[in-house]
Short mmCIF file of N, CA and C and ligand atoms in Angstrom, two decimals:
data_model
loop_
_atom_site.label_atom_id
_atom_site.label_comp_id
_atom_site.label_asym_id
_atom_site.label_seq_id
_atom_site.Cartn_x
_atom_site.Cartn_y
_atom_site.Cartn_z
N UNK A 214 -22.77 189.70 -16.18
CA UNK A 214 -22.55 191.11 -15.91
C UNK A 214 -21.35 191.62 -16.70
N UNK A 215 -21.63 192.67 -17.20
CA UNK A 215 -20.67 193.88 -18.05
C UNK A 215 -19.81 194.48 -17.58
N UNK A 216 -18.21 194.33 -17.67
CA UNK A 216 -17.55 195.10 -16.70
C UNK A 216 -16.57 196.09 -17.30
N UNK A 217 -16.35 197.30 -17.28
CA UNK A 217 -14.79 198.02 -18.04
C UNK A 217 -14.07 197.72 -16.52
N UNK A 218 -12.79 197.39 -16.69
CA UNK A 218 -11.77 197.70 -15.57
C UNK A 218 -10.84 198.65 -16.42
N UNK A 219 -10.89 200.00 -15.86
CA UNK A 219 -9.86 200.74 -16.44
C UNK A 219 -8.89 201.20 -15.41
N UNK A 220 -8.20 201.53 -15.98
CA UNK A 220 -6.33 201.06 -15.23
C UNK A 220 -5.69 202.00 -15.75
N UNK A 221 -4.80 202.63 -14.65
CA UNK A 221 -3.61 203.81 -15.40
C UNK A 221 -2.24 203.29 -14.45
N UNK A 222 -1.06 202.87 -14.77
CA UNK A 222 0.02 202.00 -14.72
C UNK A 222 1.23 202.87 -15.47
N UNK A 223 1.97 203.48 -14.28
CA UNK A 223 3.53 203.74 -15.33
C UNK A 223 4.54 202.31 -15.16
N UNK A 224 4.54 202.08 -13.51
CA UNK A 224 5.77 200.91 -13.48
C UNK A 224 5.05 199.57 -13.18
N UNK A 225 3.87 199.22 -13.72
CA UNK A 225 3.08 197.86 -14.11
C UNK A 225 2.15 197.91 -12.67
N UNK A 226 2.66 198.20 -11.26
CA UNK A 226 1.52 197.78 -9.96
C UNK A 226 0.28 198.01 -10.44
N UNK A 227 -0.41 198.99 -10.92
CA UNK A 227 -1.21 199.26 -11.19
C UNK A 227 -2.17 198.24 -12.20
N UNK A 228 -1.23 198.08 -13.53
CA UNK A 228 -1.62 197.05 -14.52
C UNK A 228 -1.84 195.82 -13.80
N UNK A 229 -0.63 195.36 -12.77
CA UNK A 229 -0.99 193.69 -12.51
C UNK A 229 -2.27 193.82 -11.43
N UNK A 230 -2.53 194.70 -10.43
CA UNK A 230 -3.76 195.07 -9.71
C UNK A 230 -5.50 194.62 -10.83
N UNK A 231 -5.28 195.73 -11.98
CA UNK A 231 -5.88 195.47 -13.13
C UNK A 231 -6.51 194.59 -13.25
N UNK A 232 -5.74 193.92 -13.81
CA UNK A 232 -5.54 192.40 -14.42
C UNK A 232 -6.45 191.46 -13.18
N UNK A 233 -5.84 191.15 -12.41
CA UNK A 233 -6.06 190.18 -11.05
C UNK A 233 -7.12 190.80 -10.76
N UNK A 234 -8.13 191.44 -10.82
CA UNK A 234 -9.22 192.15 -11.04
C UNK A 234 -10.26 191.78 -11.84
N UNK A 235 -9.56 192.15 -12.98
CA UNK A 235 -10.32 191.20 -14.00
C UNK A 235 -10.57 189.58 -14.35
N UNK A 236 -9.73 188.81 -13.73
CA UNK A 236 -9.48 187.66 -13.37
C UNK A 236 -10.68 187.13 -12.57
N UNK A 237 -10.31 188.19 -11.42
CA UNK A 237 -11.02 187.69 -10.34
C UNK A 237 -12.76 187.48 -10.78
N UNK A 238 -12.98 188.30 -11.51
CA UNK A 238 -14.59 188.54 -12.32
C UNK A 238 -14.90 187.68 -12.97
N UNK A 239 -14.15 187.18 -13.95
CA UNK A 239 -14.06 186.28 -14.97
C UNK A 239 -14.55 184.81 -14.46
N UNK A 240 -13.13 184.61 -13.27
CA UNK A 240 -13.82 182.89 -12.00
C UNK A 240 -14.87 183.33 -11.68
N UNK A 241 -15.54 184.35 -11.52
CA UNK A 241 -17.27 184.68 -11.17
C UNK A 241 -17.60 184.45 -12.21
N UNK A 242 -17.64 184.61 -13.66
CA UNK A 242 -18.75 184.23 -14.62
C UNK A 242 -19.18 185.69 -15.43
N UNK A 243 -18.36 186.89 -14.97
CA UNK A 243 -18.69 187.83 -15.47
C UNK A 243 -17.96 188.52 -16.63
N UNK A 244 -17.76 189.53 -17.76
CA UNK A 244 -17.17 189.79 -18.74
C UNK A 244 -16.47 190.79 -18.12
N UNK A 245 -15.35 191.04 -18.16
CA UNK A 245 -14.24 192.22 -18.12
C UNK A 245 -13.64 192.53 -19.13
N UNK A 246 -13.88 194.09 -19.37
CA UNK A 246 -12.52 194.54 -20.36
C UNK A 246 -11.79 195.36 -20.01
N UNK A 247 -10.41 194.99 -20.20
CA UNK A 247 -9.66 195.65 -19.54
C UNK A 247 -8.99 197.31 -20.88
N UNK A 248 -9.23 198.25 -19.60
CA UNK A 248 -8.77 199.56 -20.60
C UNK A 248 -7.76 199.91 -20.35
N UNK A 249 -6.70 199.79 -20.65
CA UNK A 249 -5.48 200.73 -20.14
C UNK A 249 -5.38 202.46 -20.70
N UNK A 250 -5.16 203.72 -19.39
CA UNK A 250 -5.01 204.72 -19.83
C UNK A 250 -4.13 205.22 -20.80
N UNK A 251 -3.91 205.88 -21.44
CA UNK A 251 -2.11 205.95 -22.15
C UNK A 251 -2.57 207.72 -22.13
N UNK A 252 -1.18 208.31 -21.81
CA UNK A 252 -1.34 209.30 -21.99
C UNK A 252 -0.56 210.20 -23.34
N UNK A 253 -0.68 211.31 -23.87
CA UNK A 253 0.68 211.69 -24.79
C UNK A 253 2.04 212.02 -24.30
N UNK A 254 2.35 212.12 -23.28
CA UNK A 254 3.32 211.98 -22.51
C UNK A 254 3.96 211.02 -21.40
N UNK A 255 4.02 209.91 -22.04
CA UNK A 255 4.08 208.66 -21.13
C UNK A 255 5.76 208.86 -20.46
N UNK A 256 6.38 209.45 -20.96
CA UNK A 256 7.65 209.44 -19.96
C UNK A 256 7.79 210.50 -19.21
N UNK A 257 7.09 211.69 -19.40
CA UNK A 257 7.47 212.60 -18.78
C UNK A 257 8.37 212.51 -17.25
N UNK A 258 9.15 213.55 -16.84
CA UNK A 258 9.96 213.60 -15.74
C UNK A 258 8.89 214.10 -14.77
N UNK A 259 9.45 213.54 -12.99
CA UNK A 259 8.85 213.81 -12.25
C UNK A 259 8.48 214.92 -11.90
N UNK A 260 9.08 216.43 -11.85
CA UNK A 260 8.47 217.00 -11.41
C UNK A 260 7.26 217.74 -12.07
N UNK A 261 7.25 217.77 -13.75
CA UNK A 261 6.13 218.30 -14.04
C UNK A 261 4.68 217.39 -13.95
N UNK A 262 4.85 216.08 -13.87
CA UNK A 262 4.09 215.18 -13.53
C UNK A 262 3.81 215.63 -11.87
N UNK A 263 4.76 216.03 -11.07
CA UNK A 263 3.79 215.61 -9.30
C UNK A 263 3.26 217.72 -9.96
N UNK A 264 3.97 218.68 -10.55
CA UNK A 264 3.41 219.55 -10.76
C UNK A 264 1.65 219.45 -11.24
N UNK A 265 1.46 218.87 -11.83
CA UNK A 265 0.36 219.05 -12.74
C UNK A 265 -0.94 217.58 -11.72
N UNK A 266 -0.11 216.73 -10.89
CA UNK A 266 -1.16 216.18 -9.88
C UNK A 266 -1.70 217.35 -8.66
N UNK A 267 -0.51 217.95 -8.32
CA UNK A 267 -0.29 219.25 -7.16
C UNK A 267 -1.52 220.07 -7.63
N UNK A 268 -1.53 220.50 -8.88
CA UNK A 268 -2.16 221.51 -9.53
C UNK A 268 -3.72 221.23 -10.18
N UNK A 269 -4.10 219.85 -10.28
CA UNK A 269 -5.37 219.26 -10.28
C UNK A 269 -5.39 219.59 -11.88
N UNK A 270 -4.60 219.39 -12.53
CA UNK A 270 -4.60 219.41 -14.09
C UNK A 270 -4.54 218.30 -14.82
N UNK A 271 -5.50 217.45 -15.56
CA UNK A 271 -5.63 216.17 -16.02
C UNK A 271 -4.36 216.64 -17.06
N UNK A 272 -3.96 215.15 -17.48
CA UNK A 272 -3.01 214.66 -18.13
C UNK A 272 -4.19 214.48 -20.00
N UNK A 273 -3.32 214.50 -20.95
CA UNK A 273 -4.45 214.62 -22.47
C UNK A 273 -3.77 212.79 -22.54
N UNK A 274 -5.46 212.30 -22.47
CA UNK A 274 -5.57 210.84 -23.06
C UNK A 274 -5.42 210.63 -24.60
N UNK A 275 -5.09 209.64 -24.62
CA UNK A 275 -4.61 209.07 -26.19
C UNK A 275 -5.84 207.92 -26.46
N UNK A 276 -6.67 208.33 -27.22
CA UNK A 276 -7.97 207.16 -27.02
C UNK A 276 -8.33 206.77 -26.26
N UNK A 277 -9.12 207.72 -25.31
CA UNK A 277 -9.55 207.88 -23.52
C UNK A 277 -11.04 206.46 -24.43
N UNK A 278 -10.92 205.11 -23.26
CA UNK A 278 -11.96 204.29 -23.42
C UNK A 278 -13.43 204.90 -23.51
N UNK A 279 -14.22 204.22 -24.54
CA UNK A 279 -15.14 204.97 -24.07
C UNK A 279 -16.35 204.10 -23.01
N UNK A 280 -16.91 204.69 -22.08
CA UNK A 280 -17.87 203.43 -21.36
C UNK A 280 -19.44 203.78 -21.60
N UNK A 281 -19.87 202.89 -22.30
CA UNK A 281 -21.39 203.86 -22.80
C UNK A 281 -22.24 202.34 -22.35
N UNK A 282 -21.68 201.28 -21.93
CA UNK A 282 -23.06 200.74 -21.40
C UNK A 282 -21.65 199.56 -20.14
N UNK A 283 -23.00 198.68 -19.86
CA UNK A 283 -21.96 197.80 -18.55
C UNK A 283 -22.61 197.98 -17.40
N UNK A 284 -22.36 197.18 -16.76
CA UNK A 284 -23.40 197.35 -15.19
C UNK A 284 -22.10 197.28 -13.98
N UNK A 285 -20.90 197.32 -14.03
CA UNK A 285 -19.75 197.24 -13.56
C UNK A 285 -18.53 198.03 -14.45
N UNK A 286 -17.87 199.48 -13.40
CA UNK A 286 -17.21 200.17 -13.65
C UNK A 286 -15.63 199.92 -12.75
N UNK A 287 -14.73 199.76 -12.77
CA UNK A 287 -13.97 199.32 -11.86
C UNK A 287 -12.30 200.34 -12.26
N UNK A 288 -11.88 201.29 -11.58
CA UNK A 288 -10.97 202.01 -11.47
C UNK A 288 -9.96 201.85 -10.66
N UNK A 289 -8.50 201.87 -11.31
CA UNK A 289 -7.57 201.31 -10.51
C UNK A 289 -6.16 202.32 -10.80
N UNK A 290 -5.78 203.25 -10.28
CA UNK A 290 -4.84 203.81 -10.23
C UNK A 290 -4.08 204.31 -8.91
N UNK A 291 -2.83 204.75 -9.25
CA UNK A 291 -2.09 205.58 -8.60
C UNK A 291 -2.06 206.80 -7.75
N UNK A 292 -1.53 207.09 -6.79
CA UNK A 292 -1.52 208.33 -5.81
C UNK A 292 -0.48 209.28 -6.24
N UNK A 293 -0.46 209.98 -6.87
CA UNK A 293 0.82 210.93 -7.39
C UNK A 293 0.90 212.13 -6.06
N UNK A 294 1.81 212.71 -5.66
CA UNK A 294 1.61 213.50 -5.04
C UNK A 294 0.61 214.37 -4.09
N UNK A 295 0.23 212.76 -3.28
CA UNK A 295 -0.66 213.17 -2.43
C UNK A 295 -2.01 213.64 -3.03
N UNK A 296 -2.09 213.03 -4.55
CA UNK A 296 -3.51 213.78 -5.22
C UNK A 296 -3.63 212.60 -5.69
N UNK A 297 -4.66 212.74 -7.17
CA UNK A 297 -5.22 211.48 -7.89
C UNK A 297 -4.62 212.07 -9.22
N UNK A 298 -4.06 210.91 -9.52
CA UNK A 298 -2.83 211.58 -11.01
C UNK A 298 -3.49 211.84 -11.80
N UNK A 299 -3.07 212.63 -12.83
CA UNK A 299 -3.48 213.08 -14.15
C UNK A 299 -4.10 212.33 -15.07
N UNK A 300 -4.21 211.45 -15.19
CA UNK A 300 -4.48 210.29 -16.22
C UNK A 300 -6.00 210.39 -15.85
N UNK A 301 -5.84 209.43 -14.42
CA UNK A 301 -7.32 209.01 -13.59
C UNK A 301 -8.03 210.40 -14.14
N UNK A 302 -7.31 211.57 -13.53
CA UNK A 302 -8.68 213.05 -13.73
C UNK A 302 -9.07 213.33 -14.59
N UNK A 303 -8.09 212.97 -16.12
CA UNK A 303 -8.55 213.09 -17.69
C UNK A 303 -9.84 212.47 -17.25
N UNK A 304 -9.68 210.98 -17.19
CA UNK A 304 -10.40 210.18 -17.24
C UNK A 304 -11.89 209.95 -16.73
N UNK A 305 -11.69 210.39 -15.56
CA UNK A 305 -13.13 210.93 -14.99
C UNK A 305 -13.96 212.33 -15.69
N UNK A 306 -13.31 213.18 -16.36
CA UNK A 306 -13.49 214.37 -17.33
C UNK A 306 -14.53 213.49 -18.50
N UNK A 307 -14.39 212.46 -18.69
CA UNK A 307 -14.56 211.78 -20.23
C UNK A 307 -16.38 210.94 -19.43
N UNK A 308 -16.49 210.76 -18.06
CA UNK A 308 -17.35 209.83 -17.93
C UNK A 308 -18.55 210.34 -18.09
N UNK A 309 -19.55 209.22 -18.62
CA UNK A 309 -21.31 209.49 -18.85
C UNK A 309 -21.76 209.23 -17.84
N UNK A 310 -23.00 209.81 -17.91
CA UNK A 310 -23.69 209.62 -16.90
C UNK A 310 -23.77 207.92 -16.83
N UNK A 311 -23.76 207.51 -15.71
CA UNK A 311 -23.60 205.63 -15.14
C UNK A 311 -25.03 205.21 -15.01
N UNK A 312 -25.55 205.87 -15.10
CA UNK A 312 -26.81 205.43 -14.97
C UNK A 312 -27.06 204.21 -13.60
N UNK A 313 -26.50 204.68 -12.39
CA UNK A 313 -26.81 204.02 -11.54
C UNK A 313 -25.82 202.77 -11.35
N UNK A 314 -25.33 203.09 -11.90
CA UNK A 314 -23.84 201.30 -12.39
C UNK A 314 -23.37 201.06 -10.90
N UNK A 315 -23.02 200.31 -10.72
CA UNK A 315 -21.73 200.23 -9.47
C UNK A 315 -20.41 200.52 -9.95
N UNK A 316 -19.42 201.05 -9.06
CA UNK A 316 -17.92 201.57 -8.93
C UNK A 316 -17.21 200.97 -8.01
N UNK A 317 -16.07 200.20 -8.76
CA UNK A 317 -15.17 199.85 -7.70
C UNK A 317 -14.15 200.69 -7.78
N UNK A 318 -13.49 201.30 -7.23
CA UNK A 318 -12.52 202.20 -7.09
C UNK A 318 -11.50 201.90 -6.00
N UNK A 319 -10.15 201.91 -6.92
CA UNK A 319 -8.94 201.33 -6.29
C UNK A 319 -7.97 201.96 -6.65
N UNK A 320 -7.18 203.04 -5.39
CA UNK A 320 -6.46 204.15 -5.32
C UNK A 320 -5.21 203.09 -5.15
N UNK A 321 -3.90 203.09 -5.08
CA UNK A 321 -2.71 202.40 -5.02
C UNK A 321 -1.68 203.42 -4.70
N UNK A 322 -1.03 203.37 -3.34
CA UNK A 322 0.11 204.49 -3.03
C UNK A 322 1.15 202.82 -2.12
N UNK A 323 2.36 204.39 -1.80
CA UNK A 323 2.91 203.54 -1.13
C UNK A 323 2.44 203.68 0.08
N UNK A 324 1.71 204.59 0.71
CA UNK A 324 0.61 204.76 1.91
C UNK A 324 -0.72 204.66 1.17
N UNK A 325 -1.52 204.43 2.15
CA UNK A 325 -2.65 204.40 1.86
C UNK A 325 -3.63 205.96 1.76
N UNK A 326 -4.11 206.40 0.99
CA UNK A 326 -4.48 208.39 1.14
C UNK A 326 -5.77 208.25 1.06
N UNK A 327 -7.13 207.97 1.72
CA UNK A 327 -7.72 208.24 1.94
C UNK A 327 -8.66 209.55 1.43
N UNK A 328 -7.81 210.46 0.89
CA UNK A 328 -8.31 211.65 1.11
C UNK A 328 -8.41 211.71 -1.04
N UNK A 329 -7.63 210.99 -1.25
CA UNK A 329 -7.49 210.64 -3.10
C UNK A 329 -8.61 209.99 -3.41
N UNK A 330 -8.96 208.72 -2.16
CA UNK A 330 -10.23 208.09 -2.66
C UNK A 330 -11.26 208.76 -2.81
N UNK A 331 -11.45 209.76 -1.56
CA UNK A 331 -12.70 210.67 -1.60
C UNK A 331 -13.05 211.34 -2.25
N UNK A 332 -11.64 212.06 -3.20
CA UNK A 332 -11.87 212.53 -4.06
C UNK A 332 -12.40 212.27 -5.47
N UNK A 333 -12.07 210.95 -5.83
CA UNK A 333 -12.67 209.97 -6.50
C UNK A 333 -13.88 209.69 -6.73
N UNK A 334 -14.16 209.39 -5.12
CA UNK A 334 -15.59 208.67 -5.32
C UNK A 334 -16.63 210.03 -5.54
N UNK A 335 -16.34 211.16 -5.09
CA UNK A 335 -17.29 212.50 -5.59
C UNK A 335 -17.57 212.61 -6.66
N UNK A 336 -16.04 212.70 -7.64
CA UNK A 336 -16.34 212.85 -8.49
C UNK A 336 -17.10 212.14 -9.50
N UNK A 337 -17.27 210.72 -9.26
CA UNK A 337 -18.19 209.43 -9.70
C UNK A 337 -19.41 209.85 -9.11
N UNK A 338 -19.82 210.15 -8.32
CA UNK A 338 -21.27 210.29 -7.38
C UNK A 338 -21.85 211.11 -8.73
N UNK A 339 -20.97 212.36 -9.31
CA UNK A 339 -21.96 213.37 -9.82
C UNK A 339 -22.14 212.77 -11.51
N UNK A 340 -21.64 211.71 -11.73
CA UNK A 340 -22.08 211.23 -12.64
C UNK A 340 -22.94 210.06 -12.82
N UNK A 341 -23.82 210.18 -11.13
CA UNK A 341 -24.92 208.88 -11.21
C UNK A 341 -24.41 208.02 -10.78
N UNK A 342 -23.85 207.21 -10.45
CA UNK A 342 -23.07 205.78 -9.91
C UNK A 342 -23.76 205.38 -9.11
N UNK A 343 -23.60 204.15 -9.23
CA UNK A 343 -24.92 203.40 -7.71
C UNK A 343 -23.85 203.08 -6.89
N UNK A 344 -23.84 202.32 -5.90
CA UNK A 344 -23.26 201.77 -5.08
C UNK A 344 -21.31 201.78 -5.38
N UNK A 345 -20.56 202.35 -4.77
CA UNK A 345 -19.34 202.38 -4.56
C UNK A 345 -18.74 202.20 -3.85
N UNK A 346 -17.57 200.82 -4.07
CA UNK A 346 -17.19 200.43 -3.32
C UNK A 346 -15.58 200.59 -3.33
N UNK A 347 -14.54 201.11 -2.20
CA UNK A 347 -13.50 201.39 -2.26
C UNK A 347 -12.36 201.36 -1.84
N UNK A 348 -11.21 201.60 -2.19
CA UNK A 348 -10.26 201.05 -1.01
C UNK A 348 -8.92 202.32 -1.53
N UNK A 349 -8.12 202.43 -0.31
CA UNK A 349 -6.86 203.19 -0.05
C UNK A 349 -5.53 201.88 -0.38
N UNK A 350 -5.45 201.63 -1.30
CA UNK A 350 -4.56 200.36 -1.22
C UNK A 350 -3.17 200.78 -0.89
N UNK A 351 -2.12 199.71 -0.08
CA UNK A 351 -0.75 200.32 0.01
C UNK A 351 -0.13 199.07 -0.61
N UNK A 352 0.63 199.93 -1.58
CA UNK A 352 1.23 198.46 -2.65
C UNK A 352 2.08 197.78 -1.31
N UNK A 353 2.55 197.70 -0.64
CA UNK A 353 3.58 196.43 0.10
C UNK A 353 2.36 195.46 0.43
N UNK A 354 1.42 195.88 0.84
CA UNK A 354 0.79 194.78 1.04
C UNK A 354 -0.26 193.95 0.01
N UNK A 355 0.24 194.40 -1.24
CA UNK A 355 0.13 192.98 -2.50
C UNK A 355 1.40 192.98 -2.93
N UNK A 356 2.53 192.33 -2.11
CA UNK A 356 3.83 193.01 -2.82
C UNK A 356 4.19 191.06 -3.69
N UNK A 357 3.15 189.85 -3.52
CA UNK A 357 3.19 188.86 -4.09
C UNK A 357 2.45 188.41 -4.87
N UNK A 358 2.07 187.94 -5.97
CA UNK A 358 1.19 187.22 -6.61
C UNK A 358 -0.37 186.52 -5.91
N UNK A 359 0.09 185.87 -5.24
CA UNK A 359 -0.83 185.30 -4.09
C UNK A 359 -1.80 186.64 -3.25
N UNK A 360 -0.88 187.45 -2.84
CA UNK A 360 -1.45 188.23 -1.61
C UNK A 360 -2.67 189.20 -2.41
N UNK A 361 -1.50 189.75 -3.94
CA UNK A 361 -2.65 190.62 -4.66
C UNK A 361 -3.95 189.75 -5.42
N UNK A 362 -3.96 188.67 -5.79
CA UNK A 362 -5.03 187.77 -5.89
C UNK A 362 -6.10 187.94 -5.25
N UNK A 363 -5.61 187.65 -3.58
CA UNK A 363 -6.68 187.35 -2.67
C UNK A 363 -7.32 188.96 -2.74
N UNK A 364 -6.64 190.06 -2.73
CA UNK A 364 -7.12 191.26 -2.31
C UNK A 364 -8.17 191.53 -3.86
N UNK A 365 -7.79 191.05 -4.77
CA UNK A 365 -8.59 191.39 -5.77
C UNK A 365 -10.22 190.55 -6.01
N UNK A 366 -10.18 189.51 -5.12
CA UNK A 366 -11.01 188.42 -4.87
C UNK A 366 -11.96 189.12 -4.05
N UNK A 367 -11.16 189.26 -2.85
CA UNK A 367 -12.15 189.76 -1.70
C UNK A 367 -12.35 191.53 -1.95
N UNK A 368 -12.10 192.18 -3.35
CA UNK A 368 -12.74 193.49 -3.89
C UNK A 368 -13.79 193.35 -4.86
N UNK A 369 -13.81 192.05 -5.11
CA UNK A 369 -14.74 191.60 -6.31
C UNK A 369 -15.99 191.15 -5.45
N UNK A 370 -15.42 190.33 -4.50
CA UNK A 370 -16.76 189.73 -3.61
C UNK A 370 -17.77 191.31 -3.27
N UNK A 371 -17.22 191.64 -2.27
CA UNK A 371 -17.79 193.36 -1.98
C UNK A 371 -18.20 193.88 -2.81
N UNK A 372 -17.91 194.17 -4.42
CA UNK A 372 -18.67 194.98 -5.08
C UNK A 372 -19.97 193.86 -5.50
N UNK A 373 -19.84 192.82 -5.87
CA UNK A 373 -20.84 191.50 -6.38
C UNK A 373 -21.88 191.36 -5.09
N UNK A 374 -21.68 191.58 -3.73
CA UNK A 374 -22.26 191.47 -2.62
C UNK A 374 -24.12 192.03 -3.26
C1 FMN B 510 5.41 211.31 -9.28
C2 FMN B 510 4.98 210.33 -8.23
C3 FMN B 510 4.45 210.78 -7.03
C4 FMN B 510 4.05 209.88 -6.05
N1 FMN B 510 3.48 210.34 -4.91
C5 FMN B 510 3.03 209.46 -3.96
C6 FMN B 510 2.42 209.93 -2.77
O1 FMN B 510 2.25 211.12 -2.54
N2 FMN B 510 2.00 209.01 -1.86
C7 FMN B 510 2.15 207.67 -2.07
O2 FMN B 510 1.74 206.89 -1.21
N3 FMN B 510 2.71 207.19 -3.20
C8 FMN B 510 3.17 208.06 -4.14
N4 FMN B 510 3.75 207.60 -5.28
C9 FMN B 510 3.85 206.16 -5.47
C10 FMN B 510 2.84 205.66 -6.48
O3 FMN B 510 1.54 205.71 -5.98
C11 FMN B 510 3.21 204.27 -6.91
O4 FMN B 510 4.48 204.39 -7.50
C12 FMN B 510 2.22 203.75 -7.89
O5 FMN B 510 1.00 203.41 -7.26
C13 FMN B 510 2.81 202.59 -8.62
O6 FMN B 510 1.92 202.31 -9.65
P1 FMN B 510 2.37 201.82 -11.09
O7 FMN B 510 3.49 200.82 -10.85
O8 FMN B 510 1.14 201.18 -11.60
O9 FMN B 510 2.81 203.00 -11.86
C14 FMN B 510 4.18 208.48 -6.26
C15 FMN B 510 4.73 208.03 -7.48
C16 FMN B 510 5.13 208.94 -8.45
C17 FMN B 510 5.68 208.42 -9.75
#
């Protein structure tokens, strides 16, 4: 099985989530590539960044991945201001129709927001997606090597189910 794991990461949680993701696929037998987002403004200061999550305004990708085939889609970002950051929304802006693919989708706050995932997974629905599977993650609880392993294991099992 064909997998993109794409990933948007300012202070790495995100990237090592990623990664241990892709890992986890790999001890299954399956291909992962991992995409990292980059945006043209990778340092920007906080407030025009939680401005422009507040405001539902994607962030401009710098060689947004492209996903044109794969039977496994797997999304892993950040909660900016109670929204789904700029990067992720470029990013979903850029997607083809999935032709039925599966979605793993993995929101990362320091709470868990619920309400970011949902927003997420809609916006995947209207581009065809089969089966989506998801989670509200709260970084303390992969705050070790070990702990985020297992959680990336038992997100891999669920979508492979
Ligand atoms: C501008 C900004 C706004 C944030 N807003 C929230 C928030 O509303 N709720 C929350 O739980 N975490 C919030 N966070 C925490 C991020 O979700 C957390 O830093 C991120 O998942 C870490 O990922 P990274 O290390 O991959 O960049 C915010 C972080 C930043 C930088």
């Amino acid at each position: 099985m064909k997998t993109n794991v794409v990933y948007f990461s300012r202070t790495g949680n995100n990237g090592r989530l990623a990664r241990a993701i892709a890992r986890a696929l790999e001890d299954k037998g399956h291909a992962a590539e991992l995409n990292q987002l980059k945006t043209t403004h990778p340092n920007a200061s906080v407030i025009p960044t939680v401005l422009m999550s507040v405001f539902k305004m994607p962030a401009r990708l710098v060689d947004p991945p492209v996903i044109k085939d794969g039977d496994l889609l797997v999304l892993v970002g950040p909660v900016w201001a109670s929204a789904m950051c700029p990067a992720i929304r470029a990013f979903l802006g850029t997607l083809p129709d999935l032709g039925g693919r599966k979605v793993l989708n993995i929101v990362a706050g320091f709470n868990p927001h619920e309400n970011v995932v949902r927003d997420i997974n809609h916006k995947i629905k209207t581009h065809n997606s089969g089966l989506i599977v998801s989670d509200a993650l709260r970084l303390r609880d992969v705050d070790n090597p070990e702990k985020m392993s297992e959680y990336a294991e038992g997100m891999v099992k669920r979508i492979l189910a």
